Amino acid sequence: MENYGPHTYGELNADVYDEWHADLDPTDAVRCLAELIDEGPKGPVLELAVGTGRVTLPLAALGVDLRGIDASEAMVARLRAKPGGDRIPVAIGDMADVDPGTDELFAMVFVVFSTFFFLMTQEDQVRCFARVAERLLPGGRFVLECPMPDVGRYERNQRVAAHQVGLGHVRLTAVRHDPVEQRFEGQHVLITEKGIRLAPAFMRYAWPSELDLMARLAGLERRERWGGWRHEPFRAEGTHVTVYEKPKGPPS
């Protein structure tokens, strides 16, 4: 954990992020988010941890008025180098602060993949929910895609797995699990004939019930929880997509 901060993952992974996550098809996420945007109040949309624009760019291509936040200048540089990426306003900062650099209120705030868990303390996660609630319009939604923690994969709270094996390379992950702090401290390890590359990825996971409590503390209400972007039933495994809503308040 020494010297690991909000920017670390992006700064050390930006040049390989798209390659290592090429199998992540954003189509279903973009479709689902666009539907939720159409159903909600009118206003701009904010993505936390925009990264290299895997979801941001196709959503913007549909005409969504997007803003973004990311802690890593290297990741944002990759986004801006892609077609249309330079037209999306992105603030550099910690996503827990939910500070896009403007005073706007948003129809939706969303964070995809497992990125919410990159907030490394419960305090930061609770703060993020509270800041999101402050930034939402009445009836606005906070949408999270999160993996269901699978602690059963760990023997003696550690795990090593092979992800790619080729004639000239092997890519491994090595992870240690801290069940008290609910943290995974991991390294992607790429071994080639040229040497060894390390890419750390540390997370603080939260159970769905814990996320619901964070939302309640922030004044948000859970509207949906699916097992994926296609509205699959949630069966407490894999990934879940949860939609929280800011109450509209009493009629005027």
mmCIF file of C-alpha atoms in Angstrom:
data_model
loop_
_atom_site.group_PDB
_atom_site.id
_atom_site.type_symbol
_atom_site.label_atom_id
_atom_site.label_comp_id
_atom_site.label_asym_id
_atom_site.label_seq_id
_atom_site.Cartn_x
_atom_site.Cartn_y
_atom_site.Cartn_z
ATOM 1 C CA MET A 1 0.000 0.000 0.000
ATOM 2 C CA GLU A 2 2.993 2.323 0.382
ATOM 3 C CA ASN A 3 2.733 5.276 -2.051
ATOM 4 C CA TYR A 4 -0.377 3.781 -3.679
ATOM 5 C CA GLY A 5 -2.932 6.514 -4.408
ATOM 6 C CA PRO A 6 -5.950 7.293 -6.620
ATOM 7 C CA HIS A 7 -3.723 7.988 -9.628
ATOM 8 C CA THR A 8 -1.422 4.966 -9.310
ATOM 9 C CA TYR A 9 -3.429 2.394 -11.254
ATOM 10 C CA GLY A 10 -3.917 4.638 -14.255
ATOM 11 C CA GLU A 11 -0.384 5.951 -14.351
ATOM 12 C CA LEU A 12 1.082 2.420 -14.378
ATOM 13 C CA ASN A 13 -1.527 0.769 -16.611
ATOM 14 C CA ALA A 14 -2.558 3.383 -19.181
ATOM 15 C CA ASP A 15 -0.382 2.098 -22.015
ATOM 16 C CA VAL A 16 -1.662 -1.476 -21.705
ATOM 17 C CA TYR A 17 -5.191 -0.909 -20.382
ATOM 18 C CA ASP A 18 -7.024 -1.157 -23.718
ATOM 19 C CA GLU A 19 -4.979 -4.176 -24.796
ATOM 20 C CA TRP A 20 -5.459 -6.081 -21.540
ATOM 21 C CA HIS A 21 -9.194 -5.339 -21.452
ATOM 22 C CA ALA A 22 -9.943 -5.765 -25.143
ATOM 23 C CA ASP A 23 -12.486 -8.496 -24.336
ATOM 24 C CA LEU A 24 -14.723 -6.065 -22.435
ATOM 25 C CA ASP A 25 -17.479 -5.149 -24.888
ATOM 26 C CA PRO A 26 -19.160 -1.873 -23.812
ATOM 27 C CA THR A 27 -22.240 -2.362 -26.039
ATOM 28 C CA ASP A 28 -24.639 -3.562 -23.329
ATOM 29 C CA ALA A 29 -23.449 -0.973 -20.824
ATOM 30 C CA VAL A 30 -23.884 1.855 -23.318
ATOM 31 C CA ARG A 31 -27.363 0.661 -24.301
ATOM 32 C CA CYS A 32 -28.525 0.317 -20.695
ATOM 33 C CA LEU A 33 -27.089 3.670 -19.622
ATOM 34 C CA ALA A 34 -28.683 5.409 -22.601
ATOM 35 C CA GLU A 35 -32.076 3.941 -21.649
ATOM 36 C CA LEU A 36 -31.698 5.101 -18.055
ATOM 37 C CA ILE A 37 -30.702 8.577 -19.230
ATOM 38 C CA ASP A 38 -33.801 8.795 -21.428
ATOM 39 C CA GLU A 39 -36.019 7.828 -18.480
ATOM 40 C CA GLY A 40 -34.554 10.336 -16.039
ATOM 41 C CA PRO A 41 -34.464 14.119 -15.679
ATOM 42 C CA LYS A 42 -32.879 16.225 -18.369
ATOM 43 C CA GLY A 43 -29.334 17.331 -17.730
ATOM 44 C CA PRO A 44 -25.671 16.495 -18.240
ATOM 45 C CA VAL A 45 -24.176 13.138 -17.253
ATOM 46 C CA LEU A 46 -20.988 12.573 -15.248
ATOM 47 C CA GLU A 47 -18.761 9.496 -15.409
ATOM 48 C CA LEU A 48 -16.413 8.797 -12.526
ATOM 49 C CA ALA A 49 -13.065 7.324 -13.586
ATOM 50 C CA VAL A 50 -13.520 7.781 -17.337
ATOM 51 C CA GLY A 51 -10.216 6.043 -18.060
ATOM 52 C CA THR A 52 -9.432 5.663 -21.746
ATOM 53 C CA GLY A 53 -13.075 6.177 -22.751
ATOM 54 C CA ARG A 54 -14.218 2.571 -23.207
ATOM 55 C CA VAL A 55 -17.817 3.538 -22.295
ATOM 56 C CA THR A 56 -17.556 7.313 -22.478
ATOM 57 C CA LEU A 57 -16.870 7.580 -26.197
ATOM 58 C CA PRO A 58 -19.669 5.373 -27.550
ATOM 59 C CA LEU A 59 -22.122 7.016 -25.125
ATOM 60 C CA ALA A 60 -21.063 10.470 -26.262
ATOM 61 C CA ALA A 61 -21.496 9.317 -29.889
ATOM 62 C CA LEU A 62 -25.196 8.830 -29.075
ATOM 63 C CA GLY A 63 -25.470 12.522 -28.248
ATOM 64 C CA VAL A 64 -25.208 12.281 -24.451
ATOM 65 C CA ASP A 65 -23.884 15.483 -22.849
ATOM 66 C CA LEU A 66 -20.983 14.009 -20.861
ATOM 67 C CA ARG A 67 -18.465 15.195 -18.301
ATOM 68 C CA GLY A 68 -15.767 13.077 -16.689
ATOM 69 C CA ILE A 69 -13.395 12.764 -13.752
ATOM 70 C CA ASP A 70 -10.225 10.685 -13.580
ATOM 71 C CA ALA A 71 -7.226 10.687 -11.263
ATOM 72 C CA SER A 72 -4.763 9.699 -13.995
ATOM 73 C CA GLU A 73 -3.524 12.170 -16.579
ATOM 74 C CA ALA A 74 -2.012 9.258 -18.512
ATOM 75 C CA MET A 75 -5.404 7.544 -18.873
ATOM 76 C CA VAL A 76 -7.099 10.785 -19.900
ATOM 77 C CA ALA A 77 -4.378 11.413 -22.494
ATOM 78 C CA ARG A 78 -5.309 8.058 -24.074
ATOM 79 C CA LEU A 79 -8.963 9.126 -24.123
ATOM 80 C CA ARG A 80 -8.175 12.473 -25.722
ATOM 81 C CA ALA A 81 -6.066 10.827 -28.427
ATOM 82 C CA LYS A 82 -9.089 8.856 -29.660
ATOM 83 C CA PRO A 83 -11.653 10.252 -32.143
ATOM 84 C CA GLY A 84 -14.052 12.496 -30.236
ATOM 85 C CA GLY A 85 -12.140 12.190 -26.982
ATOM 86 C CA ASP A 86 -10.916 15.776 -27.028
ATOM 87 C CA ARG A 87 -14.522 17.040 -26.972
ATOM 88 C CA ILE A 88 -15.374 15.505 -23.576
ATOM 89 C CA PRO A 89 -14.564 17.768 -20.600
ATOM 90 C CA VAL A 90 -12.554 15.755 -18.063
ATOM 91 C CA ALA A 91 -11.348 17.012 -14.685
ATOM 92 C CA ILE A 92 -8.247 15.463 -13.148
ATOM 93 C CA GLY A 93 -8.940 14.527 -9.542
ATOM 94 C CA ASP A 94 -9.985 11.937 -6.989
ATOM 95 C CA MET A 95 -13.385 10.513 -7.921
ATOM 96 C CA ALA A 96 -14.355 10.421 -4.223
ATOM 97 C CA ASP A 97 -14.580 14.226 -4.359
ATOM 98 C CA VAL A 98 -16.989 14.159 -7.335
ATOM 99 C CA ASP A 99 -15.653 17.531 -8.448
ATOM 100 C CA PRO A 100 -15.936 18.037 -12.222
ATOM 101 C CA GLY A 101 -14.710 21.611 -11.974
ATOM 102 C CA THR A 102 -18.162 23.161 -12.494
ATOM 103 C CA ASP A 103 -21.245 23.872 -10.372
ATOM 104 C CA GLU A 104 -23.511 21.750 -12.570
ATOM 105 C CA LEU A 105 -26.053 19.278 -11.274
ATOM 106 C CA PHE A 106 -26.328 15.987 -13.136
ATOM 107 C CA ALA A 107 -29.119 13.773 -14.385
ATOM 108 C CA MET A 108 -26.870 10.763 -13.848
ATOM 109 C CA VAL A 109 -23.520 9.877 -12.327
ATOM 110 C CA PHE A 110 -22.086 6.464 -13.173
ATOM 111 C CA VAL A 111 -19.005 4.335 -12.620
ATOM 112 C CA VAL A 112 -18.401 1.082 -14.497
ATOM 113 C CA PHE A 113 -16.357 -2.100 -14.325
ATOM 114 C CA SER A 114 -14.958 -2.560 -10.787
ATOM 115 C CA THR A 115 -13.646 0.980 -10.557
ATOM 116 C CA PHE A 116 -15.695 2.152 -7.570
ATOM 117 C CA PHE A 117 -13.722 -0.364 -5.502
ATOM 118 C CA PHE A 118 -10.512 1.495 -6.362
ATOM 119 C CA LEU A 119 -11.529 3.851 -3.554
ATOM 120 C CA MET A 120 -9.354 2.237 -0.929
ATOM 121 C CA THR A 121 -11.199 3.039 2.300
ATOM 122 C CA GLN A 122 -14.781 2.796 3.493
ATOM 123 C CA GLU A 123 -14.540 6.486 4.374
ATOM 124 C CA ASP A 124 -13.742 7.410 0.760
ATOM 125 C CA GLN A 125 -16.551 5.222 -0.555
ATOM 126 C CA VAL A 126 -19.081 6.785 1.829
ATOM 127 C CA ARG A 127 -17.809 10.248 0.882
ATOM 128 C CA CYS A 128 -18.221 9.457 -2.805
ATOM 129 C CA PHE A 129 -21.871 8.485 -2.299
ATOM 130 C CA ALA A 130 -22.505 11.683 -0.334
ATOM 131 C CA ARG A 131 -20.869 13.882 -2.969
ATOM 132 C CA VAL A 132 -22.776 12.145 -5.747
ATOM 133 C CA ALA A 133 -26.060 12.800 -3.940
ATOM 134 C CA GLU A 134 -25.170 16.493 -3.688
ATOM 135 C CA ARG A 135 -24.480 16.628 -7.413
ATOM 136 C CA LEU A 136 -27.628 14.855 -8.631
ATOM 137 C CA LEU A 137 -30.777 16.546 -9.826
ATOM 138 C CA PRO A 138 -33.984 15.403 -8.097
ATOM 139 C CA GLY A 139 -34.850 12.079 -9.708
ATOM 140 C CA GLY A 140 -31.259 11.670 -10.899
ATOM 141 C CA ARG A 141 -29.538 8.287 -10.752
ATOM 142 C CA PHE A 142 -26.237 6.942 -9.496
ATOM 143 C CA VAL A 143 -25.360 3.789 -11.454
ATOM 144 C CA LEU A 144 -22.617 1.394 -10.359
ATOM 145 C CA GLU A 145 -21.244 -1.741 -11.965
ATOM 146 C CA CYS A 146 -19.456 -3.803 -9.315
ATOM 147 C CA PRO A 147 -18.185 -7.364 -9.042
ATOM 148 C CA MET A 148 -19.674 -9.545 -6.349
ATOM 149 C CA PRO A 149 -16.763 -10.278 -3.974
ATOM 150 C CA ASP A 150 -15.659 -13.886 -4.445
ATOM 151 C CA VAL A 151 -13.532 -14.520 -1.383
ATOM 152 C CA GLY A 152 -13.863 -18.293 -1.791
ATOM 153 C CA ARG A 153 -11.233 -18.198 -4.540
ATOM 154 C CA TYR A 154 -8.533 -17.424 -2.000
ATOM 155 C CA GLU A 155 -6.605 -20.093 -0.135
ATOM 156 C CA ARG A 156 -4.941 -18.715 3.000
ATOM 157 C CA ASN A 157 -6.035 -15.288 1.720
ATOM 158 C CA GLN A 158 -3.897 -15.397 -1.428
ATOM 159 C CA ARG A 159 -4.199 -16.451 -5.062
ATOM 160 C CA VAL A 160 -2.034 -16.687 -8.184
ATOM 161 C CA ALA A 161 -3.665 -17.201 -11.596
ATOM 162 C CA ALA A 162 -2.450 -17.387 -15.214
ATOM 163 C CA HIS A 163 -4.341 -15.171 -17.682
ATOM 164 C CA GLN A 164 -2.228 -15.511 -20.826
ATOM 165 C CA VAL A 165 0.439 -18.039 -21.757
ATOM 166 C CA GLY A 166 2.314 -17.809 -25.039
ATOM 167 C CA LEU A 167 5.602 -18.849 -26.562
ATOM 168 C CA GLY A 168 7.290 -15.633 -25.519
ATOM 169 C CA HIS A 169 5.212 -14.359 -22.635
ATOM 170 C CA VAL A 170 3.045 -15.172 -19.636
ATOM 171 C CA ARG A 171 0.669 -12.843 -17.780
ATOM 172 C CA LEU A 172 -0.206 -13.669 -14.185
ATOM 173 C CA THR A 173 -2.111 -12.085 -11.350
ATOM 174 C CA ALA A 174 -0.981 -12.404 -7.756
ATOM 175 C CA VAL A 175 -3.425 -11.203 -5.100
ATOM 176 C CA ARG A 176 -3.485 -11.074 -1.320
ATOM 177 C CA HIS A 177 -6.820 -10.755 0.469
ATOM 178 C CA ASP A 178 -7.310 -8.808 3.691
ATOM 179 C CA PRO A 179 -10.724 -9.948 4.981
ATOM 180 C CA VAL A 180 -10.762 -7.418 7.825
ATOM 181 C CA GLU A 181 -10.187 -4.321 5.689
ATOM 182 C CA GLN A 182 -11.980 -5.968 2.719
ATOM 183 C CA ARG A 183 -9.031 -5.324 0.442
ATOM 184 C CA PHE A 184 -7.471 -7.088 -2.502
ATOM 185 C CA GLU A 185 -3.845 -6.081 -3.041
ATOM 186 C CA GLY A 186 -2.790 -7.433 -6.410
ATOM 187 C CA GLN A 187 -0.188 -7.301 -9.142
ATOM 188 C CA HIS A 188 -0.511 -8.046 -12.831
ATOM 189 C CA VAL A 189 2.812 -9.656 -13.725
ATOM 190 C CA LEU A 190 3.880 -9.744 -17.368
ATOM 191 C CA ILE A 191 6.940 -11.908 -18.026
ATOM 192 C CA THR A 192 8.543 -11.741 -21.472
ATOM 193 C CA GLU A 193 11.957 -12.354 -22.974
ATOM 194 C CA LYS A 194 12.627 -8.631 -22.452
ATOM 195 C CA GLY A 195 12.005 -8.754 -18.722
ATOM 196 C CA ILE A 196 9.283 -8.461 -16.094
ATOM 197 C CA ARG A 197 6.619 -5.774 -15.835
ATOM 198 C CA LEU A 198 4.497 -5.149 -12.732
ATOM 199 C CA ALA A 199 1.141 -3.366 -12.780
ATOM 200 C CA PRO A 200 -0.463 -3.062 -9.331
ATOM 201 C CA ALA A 201 -4.230 -3.005 -8.808
ATOM 202 C CA PHE A 202 -5.473 -2.576 -5.240
ATOM 203 C CA MET A 203 -9.154 -2.559 -4.294
ATOM 204 C CA ARG A 204 -11.409 -2.195 -1.279
ATOM 205 C CA TYR A 205 -14.512 -4.284 -2.020
ATOM 206 C CA ALA A 206 -17.972 -3.753 -0.548
ATOM 207 C CA TRP A 207 -20.904 -6.134 -0.291
ATOM 208 C CA PRO A 208 -24.186 -5.123 -1.967
ATOM 209 C CA SER A 209 -25.823 -4.557 1.431
ATOM 210 C CA GLU A 210 -22.949 -2.246 2.378
ATOM 211 C CA LEU A 211 -23.401 -0.242 -0.827
ATOM 212 C CA ASP A 212 -27.109 0.049 -0.050
ATOM 213 C CA LEU A 213 -26.265 1.428 3.394
ATOM 214 C CA MET A 214 -23.868 3.964 1.898
ATOM 215 C CA ALA A 215 -26.645 5.058 -0.446
ATOM 216 C CA ARG A 216 -29.147 5.365 2.407
ATOM 217 C CA LEU A 217 -26.702 7.480 4.423
ATOM 218 C CA ALA A 218 -26.393 9.773 1.393
ATOM 219 C CA GLY A 219 -30.171 10.048 1.005
ATOM 220 C CA LEU A 220 -30.404 7.872 -2.096
ATOM 221 C CA GLU A 221 -32.883 5.054 -2.697
ATOM 222 C CA ARG A 222 -32.143 1.791 -4.472
ATOM 223 C CA ARG A 223 -34.228 1.508 -7.624
ATOM 224 C CA GLU A 224 -32.804 -1.545 -9.400
ATOM 225 C CA ARG A 225 -30.203 -4.259 -8.973
ATOM 226 C CA TRP A 226 -29.492 -6.520 -11.929
ATOM 227 C CA GLY A 227 -26.995 -9.270 -12.595
ATOM 228 C CA GLY A 228 -25.696 -7.369 -15.641
ATOM 229 C CA TRP A 229 -26.429 -4.635 -18.156
ATOM 230 C CA ARG A 230 -29.120 -6.758 -19.841
ATOM 231 C CA HIS A 231 -31.231 -6.649 -16.680
ATOM 232 C CA GLU A 232 -30.397 -10.245 -15.809
ATOM 233 C CA PRO A 233 -31.584 -11.430 -12.370
ATOM 234 C CA PHE A 234 -28.960 -10.900 -9.690
ATOM 235 C CA ARG A 235 -27.916 -14.241 -8.193
ATOM 236 C CA ALA A 236 -25.165 -13.026 -5.840
ATOM 237 C CA GLU A 237 -22.340 -13.917 -8.226
ATOM 238 C CA GLY A 238 -20.438 -12.358 -11.086
ATOM 239 C CA THR A 239 -21.197 -8.679 -11.629
ATOM 240 C CA HIS A 240 -24.134 -6.570 -10.531
ATOM 241 C CA VAL A 241 -25.461 -3.276 -11.831
ATOM 242 C CA THR A 242 -27.219 -1.179 -9.206
ATOM 243 C CA VAL A 243 -29.261 1.966 -9.810
ATOM 244 C CA TYR A 244 -29.777 4.432 -6.950
ATOM 245 C CA GLU A 245 -32.083 7.424 -7.260
ATOM 246 C CA LYS A 246 -32.240 10.797 -5.557
ATOM 247 C CA PRO A 247 -35.804 11.355 -4.313
ATOM 248 C CA LYS A 248 -37.766 13.961 -6.209
ATOM 249 C CA GLY A 249 -39.192 15.367 -3.004
ATOM 250 C CA PRO A 250 -42.755 16.411 -2.257
ATOM 251 C CA PRO A 251 -44.746 17.993 -5.099
ATOM 252 C CA SER A 252 -44.708 21.764 -5.122
#
